[in-house]
mmCIF file of C-alpha atoms in Angstrom:
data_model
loop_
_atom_site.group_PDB
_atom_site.id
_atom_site.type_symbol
_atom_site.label_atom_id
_atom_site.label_comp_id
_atom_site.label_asym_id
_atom_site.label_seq_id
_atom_site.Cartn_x
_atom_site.Cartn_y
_atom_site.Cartn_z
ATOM 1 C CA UNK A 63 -20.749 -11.562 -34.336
ATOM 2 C CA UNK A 64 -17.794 -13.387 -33.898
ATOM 3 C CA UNK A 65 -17.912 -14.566 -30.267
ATOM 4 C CA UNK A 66 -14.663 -16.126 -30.916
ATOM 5 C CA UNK A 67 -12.420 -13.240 -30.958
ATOM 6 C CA UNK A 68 -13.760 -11.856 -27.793
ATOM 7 C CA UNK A 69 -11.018 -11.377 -25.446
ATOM 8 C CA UNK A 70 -11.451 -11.867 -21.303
ATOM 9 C CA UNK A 71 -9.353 -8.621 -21.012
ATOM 10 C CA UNK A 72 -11.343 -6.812 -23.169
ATOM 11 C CA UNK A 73 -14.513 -7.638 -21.428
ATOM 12 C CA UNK A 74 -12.561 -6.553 -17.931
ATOM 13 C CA UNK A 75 -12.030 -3.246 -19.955
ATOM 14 C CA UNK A 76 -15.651 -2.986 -20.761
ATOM 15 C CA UNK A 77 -16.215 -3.709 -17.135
ATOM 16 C CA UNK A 78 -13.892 -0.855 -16.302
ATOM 17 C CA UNK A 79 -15.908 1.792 -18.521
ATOM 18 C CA UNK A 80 -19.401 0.552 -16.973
ATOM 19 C CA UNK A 81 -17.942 1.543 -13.341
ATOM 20 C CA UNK A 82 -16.830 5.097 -14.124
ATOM 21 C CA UNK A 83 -18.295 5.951 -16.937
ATOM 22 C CA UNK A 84 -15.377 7.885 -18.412
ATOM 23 C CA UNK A 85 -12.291 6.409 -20.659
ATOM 24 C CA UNK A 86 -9.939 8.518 -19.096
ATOM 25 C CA UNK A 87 -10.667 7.082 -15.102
ATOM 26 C CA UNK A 88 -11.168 3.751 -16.912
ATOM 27 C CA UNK A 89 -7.807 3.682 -17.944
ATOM 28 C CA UNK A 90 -6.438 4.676 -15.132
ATOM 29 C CA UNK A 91 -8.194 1.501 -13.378
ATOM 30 C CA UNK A 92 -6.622 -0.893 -15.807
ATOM 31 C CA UNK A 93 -3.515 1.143 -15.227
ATOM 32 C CA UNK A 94 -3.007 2.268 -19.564
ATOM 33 C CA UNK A 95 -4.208 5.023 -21.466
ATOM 34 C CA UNK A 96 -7.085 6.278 -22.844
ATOM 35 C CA UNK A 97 -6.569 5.425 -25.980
ATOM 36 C CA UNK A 98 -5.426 1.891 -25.034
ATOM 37 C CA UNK A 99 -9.561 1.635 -23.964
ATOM 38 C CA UNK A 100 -10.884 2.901 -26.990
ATOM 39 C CA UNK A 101 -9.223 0.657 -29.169
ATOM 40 C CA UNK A 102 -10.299 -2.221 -27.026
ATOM 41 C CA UNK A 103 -13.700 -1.352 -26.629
ATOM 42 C CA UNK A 104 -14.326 -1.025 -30.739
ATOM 43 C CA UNK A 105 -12.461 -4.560 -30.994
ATOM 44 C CA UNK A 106 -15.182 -5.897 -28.473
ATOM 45 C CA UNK A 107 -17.815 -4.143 -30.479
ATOM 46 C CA UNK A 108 -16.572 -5.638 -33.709
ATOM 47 C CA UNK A 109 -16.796 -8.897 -31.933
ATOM 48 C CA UNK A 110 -19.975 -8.437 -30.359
ATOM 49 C CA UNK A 111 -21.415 -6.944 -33.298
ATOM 50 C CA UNK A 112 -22.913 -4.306 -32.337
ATOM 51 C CA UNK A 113 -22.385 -1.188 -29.853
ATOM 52 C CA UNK A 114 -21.377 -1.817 -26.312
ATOM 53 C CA UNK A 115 -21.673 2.198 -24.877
ATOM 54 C CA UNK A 116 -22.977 5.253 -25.506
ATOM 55 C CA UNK A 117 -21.590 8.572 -24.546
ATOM 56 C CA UNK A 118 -24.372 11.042 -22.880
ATOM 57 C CA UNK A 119 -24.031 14.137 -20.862
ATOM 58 C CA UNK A 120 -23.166 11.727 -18.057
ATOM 59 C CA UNK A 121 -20.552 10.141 -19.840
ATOM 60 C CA UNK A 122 -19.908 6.547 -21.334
ATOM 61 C CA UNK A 123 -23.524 4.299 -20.723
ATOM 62 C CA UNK A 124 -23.865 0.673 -21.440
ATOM 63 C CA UNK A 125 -26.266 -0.570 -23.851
ATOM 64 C CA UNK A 126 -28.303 -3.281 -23.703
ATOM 65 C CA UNK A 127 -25.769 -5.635 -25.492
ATOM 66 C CA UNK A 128 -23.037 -4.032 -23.396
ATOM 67 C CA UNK A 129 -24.990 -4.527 -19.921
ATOM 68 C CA UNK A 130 -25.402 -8.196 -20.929
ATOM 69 C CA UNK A 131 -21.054 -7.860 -22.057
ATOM 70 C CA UNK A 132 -20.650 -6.356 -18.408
ATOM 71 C CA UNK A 133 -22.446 -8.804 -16.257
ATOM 72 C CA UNK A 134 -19.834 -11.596 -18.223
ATOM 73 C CA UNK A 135 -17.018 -9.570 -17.681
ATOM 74 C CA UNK A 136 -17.999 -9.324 -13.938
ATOM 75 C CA UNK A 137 -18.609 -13.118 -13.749
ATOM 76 C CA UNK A 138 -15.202 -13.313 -15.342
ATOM 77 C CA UNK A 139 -13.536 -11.089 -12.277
ATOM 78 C CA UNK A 140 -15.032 -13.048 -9.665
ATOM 79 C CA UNK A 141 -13.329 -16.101 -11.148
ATOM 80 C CA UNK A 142 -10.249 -14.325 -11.649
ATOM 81 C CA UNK A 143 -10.093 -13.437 -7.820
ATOM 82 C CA UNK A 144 -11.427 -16.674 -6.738
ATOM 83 C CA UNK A 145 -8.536 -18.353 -8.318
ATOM 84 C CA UNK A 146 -6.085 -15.703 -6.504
ATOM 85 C CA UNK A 147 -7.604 -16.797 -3.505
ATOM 86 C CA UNK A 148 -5.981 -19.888 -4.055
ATOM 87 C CA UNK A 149 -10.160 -21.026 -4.901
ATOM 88 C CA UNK A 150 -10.955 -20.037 -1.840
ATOM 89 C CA UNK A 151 -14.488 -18.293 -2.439
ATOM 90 C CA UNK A 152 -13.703 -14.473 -2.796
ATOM 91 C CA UNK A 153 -15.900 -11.903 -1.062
ATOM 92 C CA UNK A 154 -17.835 -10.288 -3.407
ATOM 93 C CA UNK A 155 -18.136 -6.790 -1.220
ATOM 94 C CA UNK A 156 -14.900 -6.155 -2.316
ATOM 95 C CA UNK A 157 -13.097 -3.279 -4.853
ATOM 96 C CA UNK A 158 -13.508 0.444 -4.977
ATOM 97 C CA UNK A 159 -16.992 2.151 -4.561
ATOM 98 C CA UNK A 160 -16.860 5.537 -5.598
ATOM 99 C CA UNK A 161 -19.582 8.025 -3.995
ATOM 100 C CA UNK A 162 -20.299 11.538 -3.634
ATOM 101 C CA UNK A 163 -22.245 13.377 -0.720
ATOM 102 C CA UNK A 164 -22.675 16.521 0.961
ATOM 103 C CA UNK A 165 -19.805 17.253 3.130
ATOM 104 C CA UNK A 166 -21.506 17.305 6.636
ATOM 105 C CA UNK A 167 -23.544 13.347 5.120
ATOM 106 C CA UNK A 168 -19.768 12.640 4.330
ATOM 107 C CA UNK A 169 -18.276 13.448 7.523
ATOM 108 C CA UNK A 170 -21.208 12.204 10.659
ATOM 109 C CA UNK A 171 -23.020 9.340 8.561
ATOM 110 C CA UNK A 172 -20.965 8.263 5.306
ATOM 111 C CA UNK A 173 -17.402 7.936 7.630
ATOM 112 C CA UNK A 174 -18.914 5.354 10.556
ATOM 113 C CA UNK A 175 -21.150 3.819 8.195
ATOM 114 C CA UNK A 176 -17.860 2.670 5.868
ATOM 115 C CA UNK A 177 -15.735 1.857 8.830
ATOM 116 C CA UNK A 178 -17.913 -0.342 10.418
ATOM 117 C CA UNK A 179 -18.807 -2.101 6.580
ATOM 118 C CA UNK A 180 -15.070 -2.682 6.025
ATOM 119 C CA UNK A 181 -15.026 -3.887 9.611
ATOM 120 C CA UNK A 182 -16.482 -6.732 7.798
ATOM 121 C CA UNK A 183 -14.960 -6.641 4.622
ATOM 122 C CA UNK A 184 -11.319 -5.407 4.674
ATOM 123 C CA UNK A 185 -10.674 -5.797 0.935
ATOM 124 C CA UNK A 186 -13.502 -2.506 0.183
ATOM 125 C CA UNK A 187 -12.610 0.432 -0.493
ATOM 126 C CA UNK A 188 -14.272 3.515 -0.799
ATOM 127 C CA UNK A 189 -13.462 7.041 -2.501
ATOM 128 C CA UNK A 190 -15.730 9.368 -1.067
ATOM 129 C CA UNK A 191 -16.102 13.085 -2.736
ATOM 130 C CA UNK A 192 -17.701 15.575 -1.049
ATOM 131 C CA UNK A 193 -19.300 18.075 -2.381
ATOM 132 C CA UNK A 194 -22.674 20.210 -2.268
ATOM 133 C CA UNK A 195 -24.916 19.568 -5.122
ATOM 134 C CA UNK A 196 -27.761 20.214 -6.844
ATOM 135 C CA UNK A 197 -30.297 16.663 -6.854
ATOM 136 C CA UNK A 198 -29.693 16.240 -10.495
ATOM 137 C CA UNK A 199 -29.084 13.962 -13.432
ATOM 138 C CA UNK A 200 -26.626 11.439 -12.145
ATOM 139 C CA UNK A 201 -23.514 12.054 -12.890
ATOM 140 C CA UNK A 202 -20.521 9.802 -14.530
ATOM 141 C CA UNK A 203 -17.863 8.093 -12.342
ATOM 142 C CA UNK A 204 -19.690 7.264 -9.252
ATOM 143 C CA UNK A 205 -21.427 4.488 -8.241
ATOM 144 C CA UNK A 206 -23.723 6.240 -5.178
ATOM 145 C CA UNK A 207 -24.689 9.984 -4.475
ATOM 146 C CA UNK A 208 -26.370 11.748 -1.553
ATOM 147 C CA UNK A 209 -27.719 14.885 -2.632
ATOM 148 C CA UNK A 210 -30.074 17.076 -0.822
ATOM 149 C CA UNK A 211 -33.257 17.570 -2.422
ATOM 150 C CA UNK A 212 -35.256 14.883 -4.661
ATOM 151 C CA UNK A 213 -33.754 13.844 -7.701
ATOM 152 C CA UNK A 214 -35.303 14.387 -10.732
ATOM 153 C CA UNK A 215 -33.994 11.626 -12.634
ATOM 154 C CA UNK A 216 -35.110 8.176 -14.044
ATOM 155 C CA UNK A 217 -31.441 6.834 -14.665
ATOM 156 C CA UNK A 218 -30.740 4.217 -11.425
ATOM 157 C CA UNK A 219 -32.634 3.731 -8.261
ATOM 158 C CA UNK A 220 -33.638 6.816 -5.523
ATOM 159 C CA UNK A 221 -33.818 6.185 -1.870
ATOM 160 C CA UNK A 222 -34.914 8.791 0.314
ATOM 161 C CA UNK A 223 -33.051 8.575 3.260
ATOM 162 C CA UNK A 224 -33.984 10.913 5.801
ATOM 163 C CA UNK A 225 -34.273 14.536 6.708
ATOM 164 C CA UNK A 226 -31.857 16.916 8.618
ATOM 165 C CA UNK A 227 -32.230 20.223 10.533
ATOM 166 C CA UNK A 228 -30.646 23.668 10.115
ATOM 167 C CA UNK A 229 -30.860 26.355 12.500
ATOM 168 C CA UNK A 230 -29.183 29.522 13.342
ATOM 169 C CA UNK A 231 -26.110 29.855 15.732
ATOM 170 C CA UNK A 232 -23.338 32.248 17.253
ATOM 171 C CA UNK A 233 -21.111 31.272 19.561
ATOM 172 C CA UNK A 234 -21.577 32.604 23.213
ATOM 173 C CA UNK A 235 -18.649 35.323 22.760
ATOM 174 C CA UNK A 236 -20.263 36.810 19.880
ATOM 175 C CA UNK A 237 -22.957 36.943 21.484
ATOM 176 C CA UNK A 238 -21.376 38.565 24.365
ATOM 177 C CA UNK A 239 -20.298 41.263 21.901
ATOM 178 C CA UNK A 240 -22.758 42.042 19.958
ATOM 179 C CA UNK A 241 -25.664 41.285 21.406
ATOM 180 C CA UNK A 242 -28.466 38.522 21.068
ATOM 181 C CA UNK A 243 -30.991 39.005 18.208
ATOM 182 C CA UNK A 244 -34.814 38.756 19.789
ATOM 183 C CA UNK A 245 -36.665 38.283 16.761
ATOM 184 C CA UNK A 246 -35.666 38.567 12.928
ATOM 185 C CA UNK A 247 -35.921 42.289 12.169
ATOM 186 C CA UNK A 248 -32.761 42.416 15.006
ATOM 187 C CA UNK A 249 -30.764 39.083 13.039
ATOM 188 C CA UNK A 250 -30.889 41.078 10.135
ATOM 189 C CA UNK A 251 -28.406 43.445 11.842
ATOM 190 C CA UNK A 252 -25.638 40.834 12.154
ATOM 191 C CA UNK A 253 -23.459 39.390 8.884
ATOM 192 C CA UNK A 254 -24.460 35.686 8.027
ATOM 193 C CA UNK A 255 -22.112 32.418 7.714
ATOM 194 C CA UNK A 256 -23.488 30.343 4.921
ATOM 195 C CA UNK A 257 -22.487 29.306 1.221
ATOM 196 C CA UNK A 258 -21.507 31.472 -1.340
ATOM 197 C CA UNK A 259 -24.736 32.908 -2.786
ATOM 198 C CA UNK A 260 -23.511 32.866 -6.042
ATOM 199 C CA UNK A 261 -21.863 29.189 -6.542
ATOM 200 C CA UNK A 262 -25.818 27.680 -4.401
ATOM 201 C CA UNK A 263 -26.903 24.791 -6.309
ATOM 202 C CA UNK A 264 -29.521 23.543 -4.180
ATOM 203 C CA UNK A 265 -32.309 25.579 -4.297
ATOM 204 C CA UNK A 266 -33.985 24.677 -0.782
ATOM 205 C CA UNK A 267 -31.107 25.878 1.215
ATOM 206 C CA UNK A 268 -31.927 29.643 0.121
ATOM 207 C CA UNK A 269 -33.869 29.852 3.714
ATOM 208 C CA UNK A 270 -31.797 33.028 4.779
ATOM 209 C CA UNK A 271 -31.957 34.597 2.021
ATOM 210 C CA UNK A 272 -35.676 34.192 2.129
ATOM 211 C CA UNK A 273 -36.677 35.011 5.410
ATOM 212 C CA UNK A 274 -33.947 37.711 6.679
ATOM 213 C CA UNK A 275 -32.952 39.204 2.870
ATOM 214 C CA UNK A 276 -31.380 42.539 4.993
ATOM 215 C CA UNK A 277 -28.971 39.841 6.204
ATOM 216 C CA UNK A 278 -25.551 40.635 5.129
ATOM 217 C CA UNK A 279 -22.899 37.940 4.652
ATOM 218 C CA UNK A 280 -20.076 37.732 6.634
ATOM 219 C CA UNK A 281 -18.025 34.651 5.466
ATOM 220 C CA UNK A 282 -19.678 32.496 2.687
ATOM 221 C CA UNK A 283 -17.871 29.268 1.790
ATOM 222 C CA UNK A 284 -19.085 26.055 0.020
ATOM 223 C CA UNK A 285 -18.137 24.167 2.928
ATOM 224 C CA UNK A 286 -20.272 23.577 5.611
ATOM 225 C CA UNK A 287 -17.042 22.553 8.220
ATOM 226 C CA UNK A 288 -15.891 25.819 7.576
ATOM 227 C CA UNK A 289 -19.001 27.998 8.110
ATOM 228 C CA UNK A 290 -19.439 25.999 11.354
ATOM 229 C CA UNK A 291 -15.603 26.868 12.621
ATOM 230 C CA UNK A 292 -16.017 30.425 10.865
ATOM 231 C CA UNK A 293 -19.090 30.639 13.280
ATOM 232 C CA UNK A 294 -17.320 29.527 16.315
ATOM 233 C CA UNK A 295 -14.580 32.177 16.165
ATOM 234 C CA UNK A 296 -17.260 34.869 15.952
ATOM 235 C CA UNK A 297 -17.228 35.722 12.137
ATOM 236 C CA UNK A 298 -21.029 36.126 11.876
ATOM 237 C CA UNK A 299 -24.212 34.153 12.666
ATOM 238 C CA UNK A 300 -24.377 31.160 10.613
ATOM 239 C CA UNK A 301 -27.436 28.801 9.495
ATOM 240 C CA UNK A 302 -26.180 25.483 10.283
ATOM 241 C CA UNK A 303 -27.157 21.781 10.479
ATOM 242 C CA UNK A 304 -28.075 21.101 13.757
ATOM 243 C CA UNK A 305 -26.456 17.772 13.445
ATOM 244 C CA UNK A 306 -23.009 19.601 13.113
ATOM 245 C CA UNK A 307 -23.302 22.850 14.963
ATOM 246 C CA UNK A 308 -24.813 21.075 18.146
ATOM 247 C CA UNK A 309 -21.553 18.691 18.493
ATOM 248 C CA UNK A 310 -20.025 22.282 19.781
ATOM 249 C CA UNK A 311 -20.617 23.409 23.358
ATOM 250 C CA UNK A 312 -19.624 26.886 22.409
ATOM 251 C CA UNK A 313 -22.733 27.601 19.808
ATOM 252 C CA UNK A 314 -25.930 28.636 20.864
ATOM 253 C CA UNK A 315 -29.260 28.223 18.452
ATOM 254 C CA UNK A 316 -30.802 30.965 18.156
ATOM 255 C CA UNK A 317 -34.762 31.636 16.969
ATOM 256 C CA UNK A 318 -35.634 28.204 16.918
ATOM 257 C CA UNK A 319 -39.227 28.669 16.172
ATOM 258 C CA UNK A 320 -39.158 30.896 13.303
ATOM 259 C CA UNK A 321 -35.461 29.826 11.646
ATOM 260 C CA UNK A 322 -35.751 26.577 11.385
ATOM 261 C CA UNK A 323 -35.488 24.547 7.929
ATOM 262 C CA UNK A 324 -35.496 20.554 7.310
ATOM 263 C CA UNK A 325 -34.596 19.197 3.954
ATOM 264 C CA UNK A 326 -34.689 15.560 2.932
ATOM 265 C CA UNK A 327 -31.113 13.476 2.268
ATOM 266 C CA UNK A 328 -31.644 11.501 -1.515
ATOM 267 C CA UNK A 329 -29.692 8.671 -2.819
ATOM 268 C CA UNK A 330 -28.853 7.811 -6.036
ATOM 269 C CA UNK A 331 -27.515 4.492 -6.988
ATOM 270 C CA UNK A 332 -26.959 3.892 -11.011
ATOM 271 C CA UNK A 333 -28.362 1.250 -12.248
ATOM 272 C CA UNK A 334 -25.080 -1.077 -13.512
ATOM 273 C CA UNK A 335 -23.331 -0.347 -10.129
ATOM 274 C CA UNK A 336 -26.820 -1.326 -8.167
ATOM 275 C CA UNK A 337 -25.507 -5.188 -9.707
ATOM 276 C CA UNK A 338 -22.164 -5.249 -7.907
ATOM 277 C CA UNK A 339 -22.291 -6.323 -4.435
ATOM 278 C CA UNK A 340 -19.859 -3.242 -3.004
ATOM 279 C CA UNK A 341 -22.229 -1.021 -3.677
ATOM 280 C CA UNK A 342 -25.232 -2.864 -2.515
ATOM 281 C CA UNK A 343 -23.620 -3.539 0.636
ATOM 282 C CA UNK A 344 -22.586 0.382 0.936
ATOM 283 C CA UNK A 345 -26.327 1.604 0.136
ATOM 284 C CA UNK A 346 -27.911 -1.207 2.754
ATOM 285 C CA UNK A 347 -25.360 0.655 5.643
ATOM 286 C CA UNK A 348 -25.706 4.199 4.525
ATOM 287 C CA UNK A 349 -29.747 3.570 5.036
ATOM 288 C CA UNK A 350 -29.008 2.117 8.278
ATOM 289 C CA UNK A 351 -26.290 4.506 9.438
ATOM 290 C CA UNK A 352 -29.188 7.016 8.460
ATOM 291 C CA UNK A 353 -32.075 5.293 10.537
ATOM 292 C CA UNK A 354 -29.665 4.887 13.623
ATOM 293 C CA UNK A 355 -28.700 9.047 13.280
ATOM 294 C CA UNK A 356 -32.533 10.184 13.236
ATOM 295 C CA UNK A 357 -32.180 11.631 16.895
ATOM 296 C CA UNK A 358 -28.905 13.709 15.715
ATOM 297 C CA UNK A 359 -30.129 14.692 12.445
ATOM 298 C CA UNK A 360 -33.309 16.236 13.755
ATOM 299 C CA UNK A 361 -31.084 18.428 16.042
ATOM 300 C CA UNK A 362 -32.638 16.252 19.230
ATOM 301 C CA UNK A 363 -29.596 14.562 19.914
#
């Protein structure tokens, strides 16, 4: 090891890598190029003696010697942004968080729970990607998911957060037109709003296919904002959250007590991002944004 030769930039680089877990969005932080972070991460290595990450199926992972490089190089930033402060103490919830969720989580508890946190903290920033996934390994470049479903990983720390409520709908024309379904051998005449069979990841939310298989789909799409306005205009009858469909006057729930489904919301943090204070602060106020929205999720309000 030759401690000597380590260079502060090269740490921030590390730093960089630990955050997104790929070389490519690394680089693209530091604003060079890929191969600009390899070669600094192997001069690091050569100075640390010893290797710093280690590329999984989830992408670039610290080691042991590299968390303990990391957790310098973030000492390092703070002082760097203290000093641009003018040594004015920085605040630490600060910087991009990156996070993924489901696009309804994303929309009605992810959106007021960042606005009021940077409320507090205007230098935070947060990239949010949504997107309907299977609870699963976590995955490189983010800091935070929400998936539906319970993980099955040991890789960072799982919160469960809550539960929501789906239900059917139609909107009070089409029902006007077609006719309202009194029990599930009649819903099985009408053509169903939901996600594309084919491309559904999460296993739980095969309740229609389940229960009324006769079903036949109208519009399928992968995005839940879509099947809900797809719905309204009378393309089908579509299972829905409850939280989203019952924001709209013009949707009626139909069968409550037999099509009715709740799944649980799961949060993954990883476990070098749970360090940094931006995405501490982000998990503590999706929780809470979570707690205050039990009424809505449950479809009561």
């Amino acid at each position: 090891m030759d401690a000597g030769n380590v260079r502060a930039d090269d740490l921030l680089m590390l730093l960089a890598v630990a955050r997104t877990g790929r070389y490519t969005a690394a680089a693209q932080l530091r604003g060079v190029d890929h191969t600009t972070v390899a070669r600094r991460i192997a001069a690091l290595e050569e100075a640390l003696g010893g290797r710093l990450v280690a590329q999984s199926g989830r992408g670039w992972e610290l080691t042991t010697l590299g968390t303990h490089a990391a957790e310098t190089a973030g000492r390092i930033e703070a002082a760097m942004s203290q000093l641009a402060a003018g040594g004015a103490e920085p605040d630490p919830v600060s910087g991009v968080v990156r996070m993924s969720a489901t696009d309804g989580f994303s929309a009605y508890i992810a959106a007021p729970a960042i606005a009021g946190l940077r409320e507090r903290h205007a230098d935070l920033v947060v990239e949010v990607v949504a997107a309907q996934r299977r609870a699963a390994l976590h995955r490189p470049g983010l800091d935070l998911e929400v998936v539906v479903g319970q993980p099955q990983t040991s890789r960072g720390t799982t919160v469960e957060l809550g539960s929501y409520a789906l239900g059917m709908y139609a909107s009070r024309s089409y029902l006007d037109r077609h006719g309202r379904p009194r029990d599930l051998d009649e819903l099985q005449t009408h053509g169903l709003v939901y996600f594309v069979d084919a491309m559904l990841q999460v296993e739980a939310l095969d309740l229609p296919r389940r229960v009324v298989p006769r079903m036949r789909d109208g519009v399928t799409s992968t995005n839940v904002l879509v099947q809900v306005e797809a719905t309204r205009a009378g393309a089908g009858i579509g299972m829905l959250p409850c939280f989203v469909a019952d924001r709209h006057d013009d949707l009626e729930r139909l069968l409550p007590e037999t099509m009715t489904e709740r799944l649980p919301y799961w949060m993954i943090v990883r476990a070098d991002s749970m360090r940094i204070p931006a995405v501490a602060a982000l998990a503590d106020a999706l929780r809470e944004q979570t707690r205050r929205s039990k009424a809505m999720l449950d479809g009561v309000g």
